[in-house]
XYZ file of C-alpha atoms in Angstrom:
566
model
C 268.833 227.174 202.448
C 271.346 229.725 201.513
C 274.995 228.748 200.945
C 278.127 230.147 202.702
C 279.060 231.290 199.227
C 275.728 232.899 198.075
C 275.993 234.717 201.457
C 279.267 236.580 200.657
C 278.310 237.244 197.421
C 275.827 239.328 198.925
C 278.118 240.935 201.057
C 280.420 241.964 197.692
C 277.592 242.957 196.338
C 276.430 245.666 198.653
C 273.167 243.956 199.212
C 273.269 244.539 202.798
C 272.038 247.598 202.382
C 268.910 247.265 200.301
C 268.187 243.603 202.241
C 268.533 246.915 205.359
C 266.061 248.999 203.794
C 263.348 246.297 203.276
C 263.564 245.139 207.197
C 262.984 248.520 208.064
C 260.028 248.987 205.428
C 258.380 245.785 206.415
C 258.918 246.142 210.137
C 257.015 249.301 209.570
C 254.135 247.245 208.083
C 253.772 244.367 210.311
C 254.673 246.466 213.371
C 250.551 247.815 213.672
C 249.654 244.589 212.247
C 250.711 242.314 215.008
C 249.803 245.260 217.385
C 246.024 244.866 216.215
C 246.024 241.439 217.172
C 247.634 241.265 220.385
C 245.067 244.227 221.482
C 242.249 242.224 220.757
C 243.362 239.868 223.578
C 243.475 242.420 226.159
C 240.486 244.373 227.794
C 242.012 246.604 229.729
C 241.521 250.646 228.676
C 244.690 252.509 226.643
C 247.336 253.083 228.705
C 246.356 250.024 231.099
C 247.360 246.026 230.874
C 245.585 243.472 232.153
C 246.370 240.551 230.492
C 245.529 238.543 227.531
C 241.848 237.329 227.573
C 239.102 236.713 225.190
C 236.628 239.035 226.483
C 236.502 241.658 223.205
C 235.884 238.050 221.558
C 232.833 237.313 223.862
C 231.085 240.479 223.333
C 232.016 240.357 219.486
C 230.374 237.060 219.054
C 227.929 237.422 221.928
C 226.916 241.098 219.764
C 222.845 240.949 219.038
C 223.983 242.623 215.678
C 226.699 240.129 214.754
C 224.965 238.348 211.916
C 222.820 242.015 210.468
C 226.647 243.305 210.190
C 227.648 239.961 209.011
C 224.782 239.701 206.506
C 224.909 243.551 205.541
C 228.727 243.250 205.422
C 228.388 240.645 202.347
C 225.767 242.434 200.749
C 226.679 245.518 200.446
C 230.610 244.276 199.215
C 228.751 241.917 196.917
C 226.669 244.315 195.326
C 229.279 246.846 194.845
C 231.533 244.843 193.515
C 228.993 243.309 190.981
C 227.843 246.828 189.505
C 231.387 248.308 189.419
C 233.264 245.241 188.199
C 230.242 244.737 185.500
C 230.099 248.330 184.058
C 233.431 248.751 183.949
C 233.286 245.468 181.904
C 230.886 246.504 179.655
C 232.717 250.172 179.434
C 236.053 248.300 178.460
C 234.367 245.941 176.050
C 232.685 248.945 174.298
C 235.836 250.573 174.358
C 238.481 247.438 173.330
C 236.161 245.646 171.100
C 233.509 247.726 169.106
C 233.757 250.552 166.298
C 231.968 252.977 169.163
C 232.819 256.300 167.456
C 234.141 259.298 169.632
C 236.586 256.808 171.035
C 239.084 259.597 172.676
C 236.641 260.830 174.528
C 234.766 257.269 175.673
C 238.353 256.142 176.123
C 238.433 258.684 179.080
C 235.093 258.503 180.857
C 235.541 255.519 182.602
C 238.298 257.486 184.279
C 236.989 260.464 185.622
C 235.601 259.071 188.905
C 238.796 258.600 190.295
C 239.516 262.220 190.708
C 236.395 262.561 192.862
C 237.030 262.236 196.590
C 235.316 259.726 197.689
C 233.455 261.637 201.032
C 232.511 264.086 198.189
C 230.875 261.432 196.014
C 228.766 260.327 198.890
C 227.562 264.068 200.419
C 226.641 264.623 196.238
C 224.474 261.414 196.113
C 222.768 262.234 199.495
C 222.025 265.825 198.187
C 220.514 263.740 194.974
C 218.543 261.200 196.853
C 217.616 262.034 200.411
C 214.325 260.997 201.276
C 213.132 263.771 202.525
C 215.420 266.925 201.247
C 216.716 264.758 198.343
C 216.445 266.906 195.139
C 215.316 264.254 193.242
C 212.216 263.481 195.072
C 211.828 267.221 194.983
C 211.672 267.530 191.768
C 209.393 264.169 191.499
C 206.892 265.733 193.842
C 206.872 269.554 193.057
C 206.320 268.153 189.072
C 204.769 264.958 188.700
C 202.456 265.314 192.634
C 204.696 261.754 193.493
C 204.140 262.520 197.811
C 206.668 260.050 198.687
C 210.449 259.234 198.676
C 210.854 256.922 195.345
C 214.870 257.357 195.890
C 216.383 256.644 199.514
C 220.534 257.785 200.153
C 219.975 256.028 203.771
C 219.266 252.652 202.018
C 221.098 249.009 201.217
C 220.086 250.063 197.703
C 221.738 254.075 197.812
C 224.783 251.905 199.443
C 225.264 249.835 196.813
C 224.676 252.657 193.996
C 227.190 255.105 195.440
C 230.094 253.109 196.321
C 229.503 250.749 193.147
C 229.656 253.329 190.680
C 233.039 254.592 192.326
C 234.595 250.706 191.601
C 233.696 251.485 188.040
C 237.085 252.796 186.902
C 238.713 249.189 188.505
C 237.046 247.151 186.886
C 237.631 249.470 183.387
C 241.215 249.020 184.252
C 241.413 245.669 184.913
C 239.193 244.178 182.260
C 240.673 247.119 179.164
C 244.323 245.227 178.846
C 242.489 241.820 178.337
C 239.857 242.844 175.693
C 242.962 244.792 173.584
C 244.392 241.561 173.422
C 242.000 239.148 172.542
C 242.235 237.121 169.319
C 239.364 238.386 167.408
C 238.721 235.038 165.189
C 235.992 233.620 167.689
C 233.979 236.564 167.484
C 234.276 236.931 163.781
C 233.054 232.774 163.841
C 229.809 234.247 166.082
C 229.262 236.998 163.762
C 229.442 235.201 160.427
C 227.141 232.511 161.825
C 224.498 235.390 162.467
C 225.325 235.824 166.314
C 223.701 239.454 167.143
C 226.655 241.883 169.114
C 224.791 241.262 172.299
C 224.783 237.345 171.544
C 228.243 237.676 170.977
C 229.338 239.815 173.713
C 227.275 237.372 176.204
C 228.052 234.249 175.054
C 232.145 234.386 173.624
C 233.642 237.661 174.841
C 232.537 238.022 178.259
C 232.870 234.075 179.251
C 236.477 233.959 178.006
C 237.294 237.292 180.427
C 236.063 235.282 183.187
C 239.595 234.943 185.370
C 240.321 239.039 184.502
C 236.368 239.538 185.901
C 237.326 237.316 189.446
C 240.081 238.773 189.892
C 238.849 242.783 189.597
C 235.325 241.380 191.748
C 237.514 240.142 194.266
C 239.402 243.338 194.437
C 236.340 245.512 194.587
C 234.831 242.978 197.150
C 237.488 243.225 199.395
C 237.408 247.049 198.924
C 233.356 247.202 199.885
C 234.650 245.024 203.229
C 237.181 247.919 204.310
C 234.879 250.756 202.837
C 234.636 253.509 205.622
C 232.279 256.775 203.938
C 229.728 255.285 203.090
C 229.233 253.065 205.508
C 229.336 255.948 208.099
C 227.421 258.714 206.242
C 224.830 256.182 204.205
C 224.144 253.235 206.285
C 224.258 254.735 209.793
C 221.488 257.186 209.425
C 219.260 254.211 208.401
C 221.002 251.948 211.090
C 222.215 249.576 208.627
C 225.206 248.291 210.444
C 228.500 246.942 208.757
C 231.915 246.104 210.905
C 233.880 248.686 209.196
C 231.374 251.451 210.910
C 231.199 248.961 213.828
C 235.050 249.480 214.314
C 234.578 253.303 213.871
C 232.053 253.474 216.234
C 234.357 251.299 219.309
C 237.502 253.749 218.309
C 235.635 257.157 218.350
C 232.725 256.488 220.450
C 233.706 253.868 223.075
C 237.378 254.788 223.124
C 237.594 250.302 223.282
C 240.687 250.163 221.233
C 240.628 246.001 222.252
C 237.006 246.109 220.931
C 237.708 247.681 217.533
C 240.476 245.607 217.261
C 238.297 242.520 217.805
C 235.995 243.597 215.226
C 238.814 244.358 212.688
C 239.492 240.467 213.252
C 236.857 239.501 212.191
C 236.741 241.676 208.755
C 240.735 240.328 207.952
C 239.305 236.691 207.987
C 236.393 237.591 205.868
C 239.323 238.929 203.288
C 241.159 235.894 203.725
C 238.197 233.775 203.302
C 237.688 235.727 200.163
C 241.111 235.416 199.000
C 241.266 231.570 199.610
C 237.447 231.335 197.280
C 239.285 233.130 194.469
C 242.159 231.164 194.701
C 240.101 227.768 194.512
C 237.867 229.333 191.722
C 241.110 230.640 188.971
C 242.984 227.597 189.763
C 241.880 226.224 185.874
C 242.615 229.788 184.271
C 244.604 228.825 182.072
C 241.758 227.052 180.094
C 240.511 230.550 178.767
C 243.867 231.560 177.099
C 243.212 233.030 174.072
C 246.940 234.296 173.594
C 248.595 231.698 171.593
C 251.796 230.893 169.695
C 249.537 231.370 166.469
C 249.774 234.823 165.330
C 246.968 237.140 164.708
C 246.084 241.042 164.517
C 243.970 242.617 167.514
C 241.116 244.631 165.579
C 237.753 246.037 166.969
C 234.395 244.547 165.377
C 232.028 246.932 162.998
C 228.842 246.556 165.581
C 226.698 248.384 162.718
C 224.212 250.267 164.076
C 224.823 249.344 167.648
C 227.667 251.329 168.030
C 225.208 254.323 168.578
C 223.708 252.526 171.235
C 227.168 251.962 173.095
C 228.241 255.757 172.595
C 224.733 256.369 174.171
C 225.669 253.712 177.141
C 228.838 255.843 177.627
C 227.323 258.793 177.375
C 224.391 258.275 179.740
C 226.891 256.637 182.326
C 229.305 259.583 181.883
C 225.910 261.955 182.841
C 224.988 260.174 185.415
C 228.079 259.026 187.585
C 230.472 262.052 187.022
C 228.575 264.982 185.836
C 225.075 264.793 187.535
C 226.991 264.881 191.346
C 229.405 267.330 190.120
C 227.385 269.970 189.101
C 224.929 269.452 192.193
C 228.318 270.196 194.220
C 228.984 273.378 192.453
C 225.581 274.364 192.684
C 225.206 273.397 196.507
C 228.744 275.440 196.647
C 227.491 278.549 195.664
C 224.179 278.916 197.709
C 223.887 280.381 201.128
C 222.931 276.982 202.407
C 220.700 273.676 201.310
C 217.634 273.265 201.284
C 215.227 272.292 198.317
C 214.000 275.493 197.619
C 217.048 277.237 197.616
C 219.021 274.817 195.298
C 215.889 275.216 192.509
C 216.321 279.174 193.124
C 219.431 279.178 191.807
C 220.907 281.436 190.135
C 218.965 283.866 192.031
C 220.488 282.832 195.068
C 224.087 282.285 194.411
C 226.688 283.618 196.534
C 230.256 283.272 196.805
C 230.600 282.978 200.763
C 231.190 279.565 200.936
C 234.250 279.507 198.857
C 235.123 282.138 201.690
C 234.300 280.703 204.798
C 236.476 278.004 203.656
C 239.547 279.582 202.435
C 239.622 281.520 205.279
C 238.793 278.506 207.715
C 242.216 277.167 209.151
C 241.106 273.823 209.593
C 240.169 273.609 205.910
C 243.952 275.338 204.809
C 245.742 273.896 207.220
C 244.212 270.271 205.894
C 244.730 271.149 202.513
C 248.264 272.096 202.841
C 248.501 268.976 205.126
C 247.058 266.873 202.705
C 249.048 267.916 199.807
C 252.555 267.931 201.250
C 251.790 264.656 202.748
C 249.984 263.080 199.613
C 253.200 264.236 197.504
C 256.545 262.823 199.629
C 254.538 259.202 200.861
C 254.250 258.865 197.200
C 257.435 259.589 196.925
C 258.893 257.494 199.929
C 256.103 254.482 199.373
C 257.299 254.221 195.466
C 260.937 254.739 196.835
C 260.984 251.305 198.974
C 258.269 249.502 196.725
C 261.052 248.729 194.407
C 263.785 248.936 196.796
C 261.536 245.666 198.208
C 261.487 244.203 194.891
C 264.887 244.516 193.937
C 266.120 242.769 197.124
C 263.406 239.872 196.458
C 264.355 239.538 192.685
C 268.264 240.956 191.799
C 269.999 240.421 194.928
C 270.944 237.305 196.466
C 270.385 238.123 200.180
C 269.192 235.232 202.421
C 265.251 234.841 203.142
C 264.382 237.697 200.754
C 260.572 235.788 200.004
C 259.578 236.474 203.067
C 259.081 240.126 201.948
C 256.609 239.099 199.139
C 254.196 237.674 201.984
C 254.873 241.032 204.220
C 254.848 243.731 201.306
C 251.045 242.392 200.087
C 249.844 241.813 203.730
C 247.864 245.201 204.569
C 245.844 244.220 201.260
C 244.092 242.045 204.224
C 243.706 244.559 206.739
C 241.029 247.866 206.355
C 243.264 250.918 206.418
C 241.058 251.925 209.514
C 242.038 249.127 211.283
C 245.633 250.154 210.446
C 245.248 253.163 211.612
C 243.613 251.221 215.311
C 247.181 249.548 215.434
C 249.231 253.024 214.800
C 246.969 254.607 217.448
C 247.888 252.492 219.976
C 251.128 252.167 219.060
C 252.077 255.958 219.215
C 249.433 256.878 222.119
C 251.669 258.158 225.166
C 254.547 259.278 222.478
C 255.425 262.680 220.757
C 254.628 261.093 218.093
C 250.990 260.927 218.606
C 248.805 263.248 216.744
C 251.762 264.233 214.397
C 252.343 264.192 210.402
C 254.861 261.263 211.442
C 252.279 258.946 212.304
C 249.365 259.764 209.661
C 252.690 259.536 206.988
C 253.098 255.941 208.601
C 249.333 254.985 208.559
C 249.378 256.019 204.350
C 252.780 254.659 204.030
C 251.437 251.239 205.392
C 247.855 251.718 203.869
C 249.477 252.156 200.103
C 252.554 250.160 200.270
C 251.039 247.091 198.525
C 250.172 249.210 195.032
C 254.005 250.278 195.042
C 255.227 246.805 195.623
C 252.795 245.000 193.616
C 253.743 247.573 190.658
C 257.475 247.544 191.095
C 257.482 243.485 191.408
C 255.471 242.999 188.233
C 257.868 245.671 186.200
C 261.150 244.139 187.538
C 259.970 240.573 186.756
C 260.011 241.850 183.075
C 263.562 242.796 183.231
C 265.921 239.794 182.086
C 268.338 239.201 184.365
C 271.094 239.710 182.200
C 271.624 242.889 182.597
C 272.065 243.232 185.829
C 274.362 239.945 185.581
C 276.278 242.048 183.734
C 277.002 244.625 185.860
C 277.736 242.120 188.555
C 280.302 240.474 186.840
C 281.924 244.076 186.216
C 282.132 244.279 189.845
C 279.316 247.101 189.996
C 277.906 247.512 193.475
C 273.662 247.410 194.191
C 273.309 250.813 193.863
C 275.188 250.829 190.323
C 272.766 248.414 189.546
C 269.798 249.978 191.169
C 270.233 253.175 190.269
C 271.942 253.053 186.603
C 270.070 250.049 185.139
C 266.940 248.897 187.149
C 265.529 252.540 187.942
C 265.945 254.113 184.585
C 263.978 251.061 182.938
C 261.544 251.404 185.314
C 260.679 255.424 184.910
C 257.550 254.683 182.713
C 255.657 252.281 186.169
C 257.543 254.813 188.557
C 255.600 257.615 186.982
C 252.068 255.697 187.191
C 252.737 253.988 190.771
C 253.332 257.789 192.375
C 250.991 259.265 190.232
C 248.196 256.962 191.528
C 249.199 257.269 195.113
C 249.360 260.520 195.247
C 246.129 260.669 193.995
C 244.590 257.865 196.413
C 246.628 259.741 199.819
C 245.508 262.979 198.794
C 242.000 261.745 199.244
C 241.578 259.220 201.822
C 239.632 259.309 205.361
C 239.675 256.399 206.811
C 243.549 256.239 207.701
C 243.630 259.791 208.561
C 240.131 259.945 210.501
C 241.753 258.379 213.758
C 245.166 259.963 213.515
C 244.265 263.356 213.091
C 242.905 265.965 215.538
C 242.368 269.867 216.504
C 245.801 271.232 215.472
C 246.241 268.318 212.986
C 243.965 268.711 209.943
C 243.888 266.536 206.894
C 241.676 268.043 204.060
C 239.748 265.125 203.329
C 238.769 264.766 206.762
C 238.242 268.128 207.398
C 235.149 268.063 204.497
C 234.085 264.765 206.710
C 233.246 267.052 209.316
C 232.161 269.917 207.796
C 228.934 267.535 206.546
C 228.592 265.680 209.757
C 228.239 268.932 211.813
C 225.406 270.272 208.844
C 227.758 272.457 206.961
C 226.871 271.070 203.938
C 227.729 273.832 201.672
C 230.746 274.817 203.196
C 231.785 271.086 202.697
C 230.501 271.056 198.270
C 232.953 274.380 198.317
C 235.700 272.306 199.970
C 234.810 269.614 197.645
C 234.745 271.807 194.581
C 238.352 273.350 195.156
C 239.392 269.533 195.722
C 238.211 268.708 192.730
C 240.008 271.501 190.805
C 243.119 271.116 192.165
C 243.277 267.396 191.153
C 242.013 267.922 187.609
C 244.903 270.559 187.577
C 247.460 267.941 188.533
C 245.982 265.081 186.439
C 246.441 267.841 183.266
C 250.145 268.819 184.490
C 251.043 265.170 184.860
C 249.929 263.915 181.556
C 251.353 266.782 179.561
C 254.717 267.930 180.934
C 255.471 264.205 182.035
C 253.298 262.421 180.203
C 252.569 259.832 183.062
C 249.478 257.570 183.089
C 247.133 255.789 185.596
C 248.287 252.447 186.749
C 247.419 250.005 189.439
């Protein structure tokens, strides 16, 4: 327990008013979070009370479909997370650890997926792989007389293929920091003793990478659990049911807010359950330290005549994940609408309408303007109290500060459509409904861990001393803040917004249920354009997405030099 004197120290120091700012940032977080699960106890209809009762329970565990959404719910996280967390391992161990040449350019590939909105990844891979309409199959029937579908969008498999390729570039970042640092003397022991790459790579490099692998499988898992696209635009077509679309389906369909939050229950103790697996399974990490007192030089390993073959690997994933669905969306963009036929026509049929229609569509301007005002100041404002949050945990000495820690991570554990359940209800009846204010709360919430998580792990890195110093010189918190923590921290400040901006520019499944006629988000606006058949209208949205955030990637690493970071 704090001391009397502790206490007053805080007072000298000014800390009242960052200790302020974090109440109001985490009352802000847990404020739709407890909301979510006091609906699920009531039954009655928005805007009506009738008690607390277990009925959205009942019908949740009385559901015919409980254990197909339970069993598809695993699988499809499962085998997302597996082929995203294991090429992006193989990606960063090709890029860390061998003499693959071209290494600028492989350095980057991994990387490009991110850029892609994610609704626009999925409409490009149905394009590709309908069963019917699919160009693929097209082409495999118009020139090889194959009469049916070999590749299926609507599918477990298509699922697992689009949304597993887009966890590629987590895995690549969260596996590249621990190959550049690994002590290369147990691979050059495999090597000298005859050990093949692949040997090697299999049986000493990946093993010791183990804890790094858990803990980016984990994070992809738990992203596959809260998934909303493709879910919706994959898996309900072929009536492959999953609680995330389950949820969707009781908000927009039913209007059962008590329902969807019952379901969203459910999916938060599947992430905890998660969580608490992981925990139990790194608990012995420490036993694959290779980082040692004993010095050494970090070097990459002369593959011979294998490093051909792992350009090629690069290569062929760079064709296949990035370029393949981007060029179908430019293509698609510039036809007067999709069919088979039509796409193989082109040239010969390309138009410009689309680009158009769109730019002179006010749902699609307003959402883009929407979308990138918004995107830009809850980057700003999210990074703003991430490390206000940290700095009251770690430099000041206000009273019950950990608590924060356990608040600032929590919406890690909750789908941001479920958050977005809790701000519905919350704002329902208000002024505040169906306004920027509330869909700037929902990302605010939604993104808040990534700013926190970032700012904690910089300021942990920051001895002490210097702040002491500036204590004892009688500086106030903002002296300290704002002339020695915040300057140190301007390399992570420029990644954490960077990211964020790039992740609220473009999400759906916050902004799906707080945004309506009047209230367009851009990423939600191409959501609709493909559910109501405008398919081309939606690659030309996509398309101008996609160049606008290649432009700001290129601005941000040259005038400012900033860099991805999670």
């Amino acid at each position: 327990m704090a001391s009397w004197k502790s206490i007053k120290l805080g007072f000298r120091q000014g800390s009242v008013v960052p200790l302020l700012a974090s109440v109001v940032a985490g009352a802000a977080i847990i404020t739709p979070v407890v909301i979510v699960f006091w609906r699920s106890f009531t039954s009655g209809n928005l805007g009506f009370n009738v008690g607390l009762n277990t009925a959205n329970y009942l019908r949740v565990f009385g559901d015919k479909d409980i254990w197909a959404m339970l069993n598809n719910s695993m699988i499809y996280a499962a085998g997302s997370a597996l082929l995203g967390t294991g090429l992006g391992g193989l990606l960063a161990w090709i890029v860390a650890r061998t003499n693959t040449p071209g290494k600028a350019l492989v350095e980057l590939m991994p990387l490009y997926p991110i850029l892609m909105p994610p609704v626009m990844d999925n409409i490009a891979w149905i394009l590709l792989l309908a069963p019917k309409s699919g160009i693929l199959n097209g082409i495999l029937n118009q020139y090889f007389g194959i009469d049916f579908p070999v590749f299926n969008a609507f599918s477990m498999i298509g699922m697992i293929w689009t949304f597993g390729l887009a966890c590629v570039p987590l895995g690549y970042l969260f596996l590249l920091p621990v190959f550049l640092s690994f002590d290369p003397s147990l691979e050059e022991s495999a090597y000298i003793a005859g050990s093949r790459p692949v040997n090697t790579m299999l049986k000493i490099t990946f093993p010791l990478a183990i804890p790094a692998f858990l803990s980016a499988f984990v994070l992809n898992f738990l992203r596959g659990l809260r998934s909303f696209e493709t879910p919706v635009l994959q898996g309900t077509p072929a009536n492959i049911k999953v609680f995330v679309s389950r949820v969707y389906d009781s908000m927009a369909l039913e209007f059962n807010t008590g329902l969807a939050t019952a379901y969203s229950v459910v999916l938060v103790v599947m992430s905890i359950v998660t969580l608490y697996f992981y925990v139990r399974a790194t608990r012995f990490s420490e036993r694959y330290a290779t980082i040692t007192g004993k010095g050494y030089r970090v070097k990459v390993i002369d593959i011979g005549p294998w490093r051909y073959v792992t350009f090629i690997t690069v290569f062929f994933y760079f064709m296949v994940s990035i370029l393949l669905p981007f060029i179908v969306l430019i293509v698609v963009s510039m036809i007067p609408y999709y069919d088979y036929e039509t796409f193989m026509a082109f040239p010969a049929n390309a138009v410009m309408n689309n680009y158009y229609k769109v730019m002179r569509h006010p749902s699609f301007v307003n959402g883009l303007y929407n979308s990138l005002v918004l995107s830009i100041v809850i980057a700003v404002v999210t990074v703003f109290f991430g490390i206000i949050m940290a700095f009251t945990i770690y430099r000041t000495k206000a009273v019950g500060t950990k608590v924060f820690e356990f608040i600032g991570t929590l919406p890690l554990a909750f789908p941001p459509l479920v958050l977005s359940v809790g701000l519905v209800i919350i704002f329902l009846g208000t002024p505040l409904y169906n306004s920027l204010w509330a869909l700037g709360l929902g990302l605010f919430v939604a993104y808040f861990p990534y700013a926190f998580r970032n700012a904690s792990g910089s300021i942990v890195n920051i001895h002490k001393e210097l702040d002491e110093a500036a204590w004892v010189h009688g500086a106030k918190w903002r002296h300290v803040f704002f002339k020695v923590t915040l300057p140190i921290l301007k390399p992570s400040v420029g990644g954490a917004l960077f990211y964020i901006f790039i992740e609220t520019v473009r999400n759906v499944d916050v902004a799906i249920l707080l945004t309506a006629p009047g209230l367009e988000y851009g990423p939600v606006t191409l959501f609709e354009y493909f559910r109501v058949g405008q398919w081309a209208e939606a690659a030309a949205g996509g398309v101008i997405y996609l160049i606008i955030l290649i432009v700001a990637v290129s601005v941000a690493k040259l005038a400012f030099k900033m860099k991805f970071s999670l």
